[in-house]
Coordinates of C-alpha atoms in Angstrom, one line a residue:
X27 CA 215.1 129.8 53.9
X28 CA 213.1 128.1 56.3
X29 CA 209.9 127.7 54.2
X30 CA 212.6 126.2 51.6
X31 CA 213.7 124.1 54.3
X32 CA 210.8 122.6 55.3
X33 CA 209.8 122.1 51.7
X34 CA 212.5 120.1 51.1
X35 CA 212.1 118.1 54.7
X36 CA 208.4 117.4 53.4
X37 CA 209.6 116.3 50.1
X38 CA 212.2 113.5 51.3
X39 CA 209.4 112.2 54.3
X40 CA 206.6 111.9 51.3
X41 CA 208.9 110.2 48.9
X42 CA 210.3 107.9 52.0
X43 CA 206.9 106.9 52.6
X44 CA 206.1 106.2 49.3
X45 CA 208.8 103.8 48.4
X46 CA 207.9 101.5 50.9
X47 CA 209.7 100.3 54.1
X48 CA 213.2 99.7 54.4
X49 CA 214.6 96.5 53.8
X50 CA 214.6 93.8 56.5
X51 CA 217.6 92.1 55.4
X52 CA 216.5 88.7 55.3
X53 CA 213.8 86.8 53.1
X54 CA 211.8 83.9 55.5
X55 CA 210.0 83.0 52.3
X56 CA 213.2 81.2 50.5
X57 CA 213.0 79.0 52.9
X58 CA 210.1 77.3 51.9
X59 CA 208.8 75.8 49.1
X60 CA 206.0 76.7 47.2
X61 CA 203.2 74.2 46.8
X62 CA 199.8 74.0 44.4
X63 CA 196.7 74.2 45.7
X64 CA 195.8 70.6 45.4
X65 CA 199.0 69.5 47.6
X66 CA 198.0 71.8 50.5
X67 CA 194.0 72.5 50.4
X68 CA 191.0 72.0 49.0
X69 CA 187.4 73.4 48.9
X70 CA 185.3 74.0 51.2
X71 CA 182.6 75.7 50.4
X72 CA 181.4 77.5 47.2
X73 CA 182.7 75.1 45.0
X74 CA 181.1 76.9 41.3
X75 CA 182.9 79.6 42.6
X76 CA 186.3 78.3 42.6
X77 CA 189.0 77.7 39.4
X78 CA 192.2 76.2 39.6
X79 CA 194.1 77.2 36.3
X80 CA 197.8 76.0 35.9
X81 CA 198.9 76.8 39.5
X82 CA 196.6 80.3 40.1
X83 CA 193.8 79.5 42.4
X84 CA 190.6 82.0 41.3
X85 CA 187.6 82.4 44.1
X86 CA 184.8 85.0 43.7
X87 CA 181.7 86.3 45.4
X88 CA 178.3 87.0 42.9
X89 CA 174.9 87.7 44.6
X90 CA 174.4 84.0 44.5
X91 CA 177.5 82.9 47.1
X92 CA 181.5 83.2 48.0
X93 CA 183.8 81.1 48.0
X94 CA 186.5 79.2 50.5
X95 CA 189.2 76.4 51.0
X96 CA 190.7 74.8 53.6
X97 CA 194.0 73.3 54.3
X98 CA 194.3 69.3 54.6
X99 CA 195.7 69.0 57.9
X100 CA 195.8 71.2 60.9
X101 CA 198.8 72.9 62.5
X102 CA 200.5 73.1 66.3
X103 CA 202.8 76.1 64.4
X104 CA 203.9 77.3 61.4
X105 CA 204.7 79.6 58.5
X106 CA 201.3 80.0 55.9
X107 CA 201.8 82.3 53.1
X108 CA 200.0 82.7 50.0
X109 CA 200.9 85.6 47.0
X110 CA 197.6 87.5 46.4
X111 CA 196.1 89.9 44.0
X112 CA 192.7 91.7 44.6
X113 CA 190.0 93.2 42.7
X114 CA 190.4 96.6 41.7
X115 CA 187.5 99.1 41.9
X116 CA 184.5 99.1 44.2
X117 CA 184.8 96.5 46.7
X118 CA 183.4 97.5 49.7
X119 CA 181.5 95.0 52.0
X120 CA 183.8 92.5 50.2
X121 CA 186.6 90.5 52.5
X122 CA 189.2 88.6 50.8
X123 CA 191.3 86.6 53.2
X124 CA 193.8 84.1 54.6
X125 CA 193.7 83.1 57.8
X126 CA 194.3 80.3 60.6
X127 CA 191.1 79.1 62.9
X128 CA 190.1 76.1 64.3
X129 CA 186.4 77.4 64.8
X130 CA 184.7 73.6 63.1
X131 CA 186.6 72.2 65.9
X132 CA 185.5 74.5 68.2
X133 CA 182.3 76.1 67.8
X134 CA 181.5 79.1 69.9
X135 CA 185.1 78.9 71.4
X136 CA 188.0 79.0 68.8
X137 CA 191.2 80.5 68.0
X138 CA 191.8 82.7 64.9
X139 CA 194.7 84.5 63.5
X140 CA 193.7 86.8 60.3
X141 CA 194.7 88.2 57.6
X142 CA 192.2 90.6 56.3
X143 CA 191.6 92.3 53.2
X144 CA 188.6 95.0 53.9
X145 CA 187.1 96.0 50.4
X146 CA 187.1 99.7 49.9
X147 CA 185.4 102.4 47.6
X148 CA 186.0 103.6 44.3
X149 CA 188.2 106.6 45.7
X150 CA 189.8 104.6 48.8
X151 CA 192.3 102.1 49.5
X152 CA 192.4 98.7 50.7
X153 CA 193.0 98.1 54.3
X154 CA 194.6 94.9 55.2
X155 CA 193.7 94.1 59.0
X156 CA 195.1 91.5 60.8
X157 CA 193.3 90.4 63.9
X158 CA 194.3 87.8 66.7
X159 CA 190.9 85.7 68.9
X160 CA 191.4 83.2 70.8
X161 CA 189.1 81.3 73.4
X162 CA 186.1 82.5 72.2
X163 CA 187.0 86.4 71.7
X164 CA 186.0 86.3 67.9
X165 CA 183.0 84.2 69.4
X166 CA 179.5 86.5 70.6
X167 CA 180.6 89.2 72.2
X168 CA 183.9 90.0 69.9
X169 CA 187.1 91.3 72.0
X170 CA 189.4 91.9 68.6
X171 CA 193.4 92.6 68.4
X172 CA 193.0 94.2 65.0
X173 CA 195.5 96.6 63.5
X174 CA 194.7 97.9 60.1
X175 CA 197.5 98.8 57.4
X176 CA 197.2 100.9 54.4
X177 CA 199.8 99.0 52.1
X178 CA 202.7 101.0 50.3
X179 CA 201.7 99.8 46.7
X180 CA 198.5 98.9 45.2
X181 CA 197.4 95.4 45.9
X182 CA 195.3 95.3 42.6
X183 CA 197.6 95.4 40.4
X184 CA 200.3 93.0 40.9
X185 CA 200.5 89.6 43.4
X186 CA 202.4 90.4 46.4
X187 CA 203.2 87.5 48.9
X188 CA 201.2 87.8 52.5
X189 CA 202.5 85.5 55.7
X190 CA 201.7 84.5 58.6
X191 CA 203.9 82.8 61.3
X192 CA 202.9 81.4 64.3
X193 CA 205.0 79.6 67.1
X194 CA 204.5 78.8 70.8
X195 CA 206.0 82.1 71.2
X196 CA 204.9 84.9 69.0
X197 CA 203.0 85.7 65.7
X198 CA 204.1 87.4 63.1
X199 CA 202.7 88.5 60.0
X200 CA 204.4 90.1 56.8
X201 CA 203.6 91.2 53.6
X202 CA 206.4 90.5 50.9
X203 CA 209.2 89.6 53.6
X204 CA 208.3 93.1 55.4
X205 CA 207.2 91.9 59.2
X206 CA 204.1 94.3 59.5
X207 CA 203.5 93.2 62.9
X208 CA 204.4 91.0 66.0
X209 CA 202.4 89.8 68.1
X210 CA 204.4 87.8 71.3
X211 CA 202.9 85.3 73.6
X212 CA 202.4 87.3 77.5
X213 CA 200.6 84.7 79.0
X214 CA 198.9 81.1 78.3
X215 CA 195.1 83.7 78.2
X216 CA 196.0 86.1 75.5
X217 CA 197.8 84.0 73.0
X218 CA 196.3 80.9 71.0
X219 CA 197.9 77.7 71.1
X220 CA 195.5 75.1 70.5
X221 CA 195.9 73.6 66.5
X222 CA 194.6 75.5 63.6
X223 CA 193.4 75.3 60.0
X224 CA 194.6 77.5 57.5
X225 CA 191.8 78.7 55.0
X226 CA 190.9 81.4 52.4
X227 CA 187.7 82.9 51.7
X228 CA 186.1 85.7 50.0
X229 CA 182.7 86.7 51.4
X230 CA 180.0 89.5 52.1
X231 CA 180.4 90.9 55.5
X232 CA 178.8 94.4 54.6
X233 CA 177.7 94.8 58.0
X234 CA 181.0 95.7 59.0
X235 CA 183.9 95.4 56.4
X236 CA 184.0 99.1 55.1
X237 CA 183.8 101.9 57.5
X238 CA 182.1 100.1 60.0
X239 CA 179.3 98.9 57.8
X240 CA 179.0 102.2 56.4
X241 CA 179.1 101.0 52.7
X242 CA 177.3 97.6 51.5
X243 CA 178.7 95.1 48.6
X244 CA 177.2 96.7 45.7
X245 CA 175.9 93.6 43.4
X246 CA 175.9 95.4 40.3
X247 CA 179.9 95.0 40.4
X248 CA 180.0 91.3 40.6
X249 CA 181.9 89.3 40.7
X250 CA 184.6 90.3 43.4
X251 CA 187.1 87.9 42.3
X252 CA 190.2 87.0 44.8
X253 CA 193.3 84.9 43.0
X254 CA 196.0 82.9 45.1
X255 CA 199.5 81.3 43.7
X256 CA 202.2 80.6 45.0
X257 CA 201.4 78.6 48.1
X258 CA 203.6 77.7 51.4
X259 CA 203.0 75.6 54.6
X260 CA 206.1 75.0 56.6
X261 CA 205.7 74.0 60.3
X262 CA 204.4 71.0 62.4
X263 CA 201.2 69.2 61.4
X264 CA 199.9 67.6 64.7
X265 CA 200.6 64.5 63.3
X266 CA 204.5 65.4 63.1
X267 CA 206.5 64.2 65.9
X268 CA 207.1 65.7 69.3
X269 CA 210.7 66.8 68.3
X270 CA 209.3 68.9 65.1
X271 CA 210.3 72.4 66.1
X272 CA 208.9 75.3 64.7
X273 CA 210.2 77.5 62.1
X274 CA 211.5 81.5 62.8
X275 CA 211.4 84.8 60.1
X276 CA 214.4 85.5 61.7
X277 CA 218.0 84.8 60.3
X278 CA 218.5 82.7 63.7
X279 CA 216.7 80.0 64.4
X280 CA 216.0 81.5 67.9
X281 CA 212.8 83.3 67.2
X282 CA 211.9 87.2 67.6
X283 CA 213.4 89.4 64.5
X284 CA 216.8 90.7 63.8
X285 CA 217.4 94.5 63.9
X286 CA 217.1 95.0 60.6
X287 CA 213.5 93.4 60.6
X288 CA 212.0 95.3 63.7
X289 CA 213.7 98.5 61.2
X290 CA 211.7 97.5 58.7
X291 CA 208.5 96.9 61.2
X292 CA 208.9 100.0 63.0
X293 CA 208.6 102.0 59.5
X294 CA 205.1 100.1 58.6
X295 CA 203.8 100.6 62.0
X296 CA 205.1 104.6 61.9
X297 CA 203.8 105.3 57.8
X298 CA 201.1 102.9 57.2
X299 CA 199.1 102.0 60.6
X300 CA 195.6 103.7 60.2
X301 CA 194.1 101.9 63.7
X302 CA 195.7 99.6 66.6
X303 CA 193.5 98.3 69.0
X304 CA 196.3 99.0 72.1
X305 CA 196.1 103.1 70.7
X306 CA 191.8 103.1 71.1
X307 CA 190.4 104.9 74.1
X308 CA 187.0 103.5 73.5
X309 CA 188.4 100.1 73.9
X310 CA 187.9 98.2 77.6
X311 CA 191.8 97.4 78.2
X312 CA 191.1 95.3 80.9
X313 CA 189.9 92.9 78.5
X314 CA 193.0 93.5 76.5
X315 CA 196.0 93.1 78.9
X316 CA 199.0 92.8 76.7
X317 CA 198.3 96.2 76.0

């Protein structure tokens, strides 16, 4: 009886894990309206490698040059999501991201909040990492809050909508409504607050994108193509007046998650967390306090 047992144990954990997190009751997303490209952003760099085509936003990376884009105003908070499909196949070296920064502002000491896409082999899957800098961490000598995901569904082959909010108070990113991660402010040194960008890119960092810079972006695949749709910016432009407040994920308006959501977190950050900074001995934690 007992190998049957734990047959049938293993059997209900695998197919748990493979349908995904539970659900966290609530859908931030409906609360904001989608927008087109044009309304929100525009190009930044790369521009032959950029296609707008009836509300689908198409960037790719040849041998030649990436791509990126750049929102038109800058934000003191806010909720940024875009729905994204990646390339299928060999990848690796290849990042395809969205992400908030306000690095042209300022150079050699900015602020950055990612969402990461880290391009993978033939036989491998994505890893999504999101990463938090501010102050100049992500600046020379890097001090990274990453945490790297392996998603519960295959990001190739359908668009799945990826968030990121961010309040004077906490960050908190999500991948089709699912918080996959909080991130809440300490203290003033270990939480950005100054105002950010949001951007997009996709670009060769094959010194370090795929097992440490194990596996290089392989040319004779090109092009690595990422697509966008379905864009949202809700929050306070720093042009909005003092009173604009921020918005929540929560069903509240008071900020944090319901229990239902930190459910739903809890089982990404059991099923699907392949590395988090706090867990890594060969990390310095005094240079990562909220640990």
């Amino acid at each position: 009886m007992a190998p049957l047992l734990c047959l049938l144990i293993l059997m209900i954990t695998t197919c748990s894990v493979a349908q995904g997190p539970p659900s966290p009751g609530f859908s931030p997303s409906s609360k904001f309206s989608p927008i087109s490209f044009n309304q929100g952003f525009r190009n930044l760099w790369g521009s032959q490698h950029q296609t707008i085509d009836q509300g689908l936003l198409t960037i790719w990376l040849d041998s030649t040059s990436g791509s990126g884009f750049k929102s038109l105003k800058p934000y003191r908070s806010g909720f940024f999501s875009a729905a994204i499909k990646l390339q299928p196949g060999y990848t690796a070296g290849v990042i395809t991201s969205f992400y908030l920064s306000n690095n042209e502002d300022y150079p050699g000491n900015h602020d950055e909040i990612d969402i990461e896409f880290l391009g993978t082999t033939l036989d491998k899957p994505y890893t999504l990492q999101t990463n938090v800098y501010m102050k100049g961490s992500g600046d020379g000598r890097l001090i990274g809050r990453e945490v790297k995901i392996h998603l519960w569904f295959d990001p190739t082959k359908d668009f799945h909508n990826y968030a990121i909010l961010w309040t004077p108070d906490e960050i908190v990113f999500l991948v089709d409504d699912v918080p996959i991660r909080r991130y809440p402010r300490k203290n003033d040194a270990t939480f950005p607050a100054r105002p950010m960008w949001v951007y997009g890119s996709i670009w060769d960092a094959s010194t370090w994108a795929t097992e440490d810079g194990k596996y290089k972006a392989d040319y004779r695949y090109q092009p690595f193509i990422g697509r966008y749709k379905n864009f949202k910016l809700g929050g306070c432009t720093t042009d909005a007046a003092a009173s604009c407040r921020p918005p929540s994920v929560s069903p509240s308006s008071a900020g944090g998650l319901s229990q239902q959501q930190y459910s739903a977190m809890e089982s990404v950050q059991k099923n699907y967390v392949v590395y988090d900074y706090c867990q890594d001995p060969k990390r310095d934690h005094s240079q990562i306090p909220e640990c």
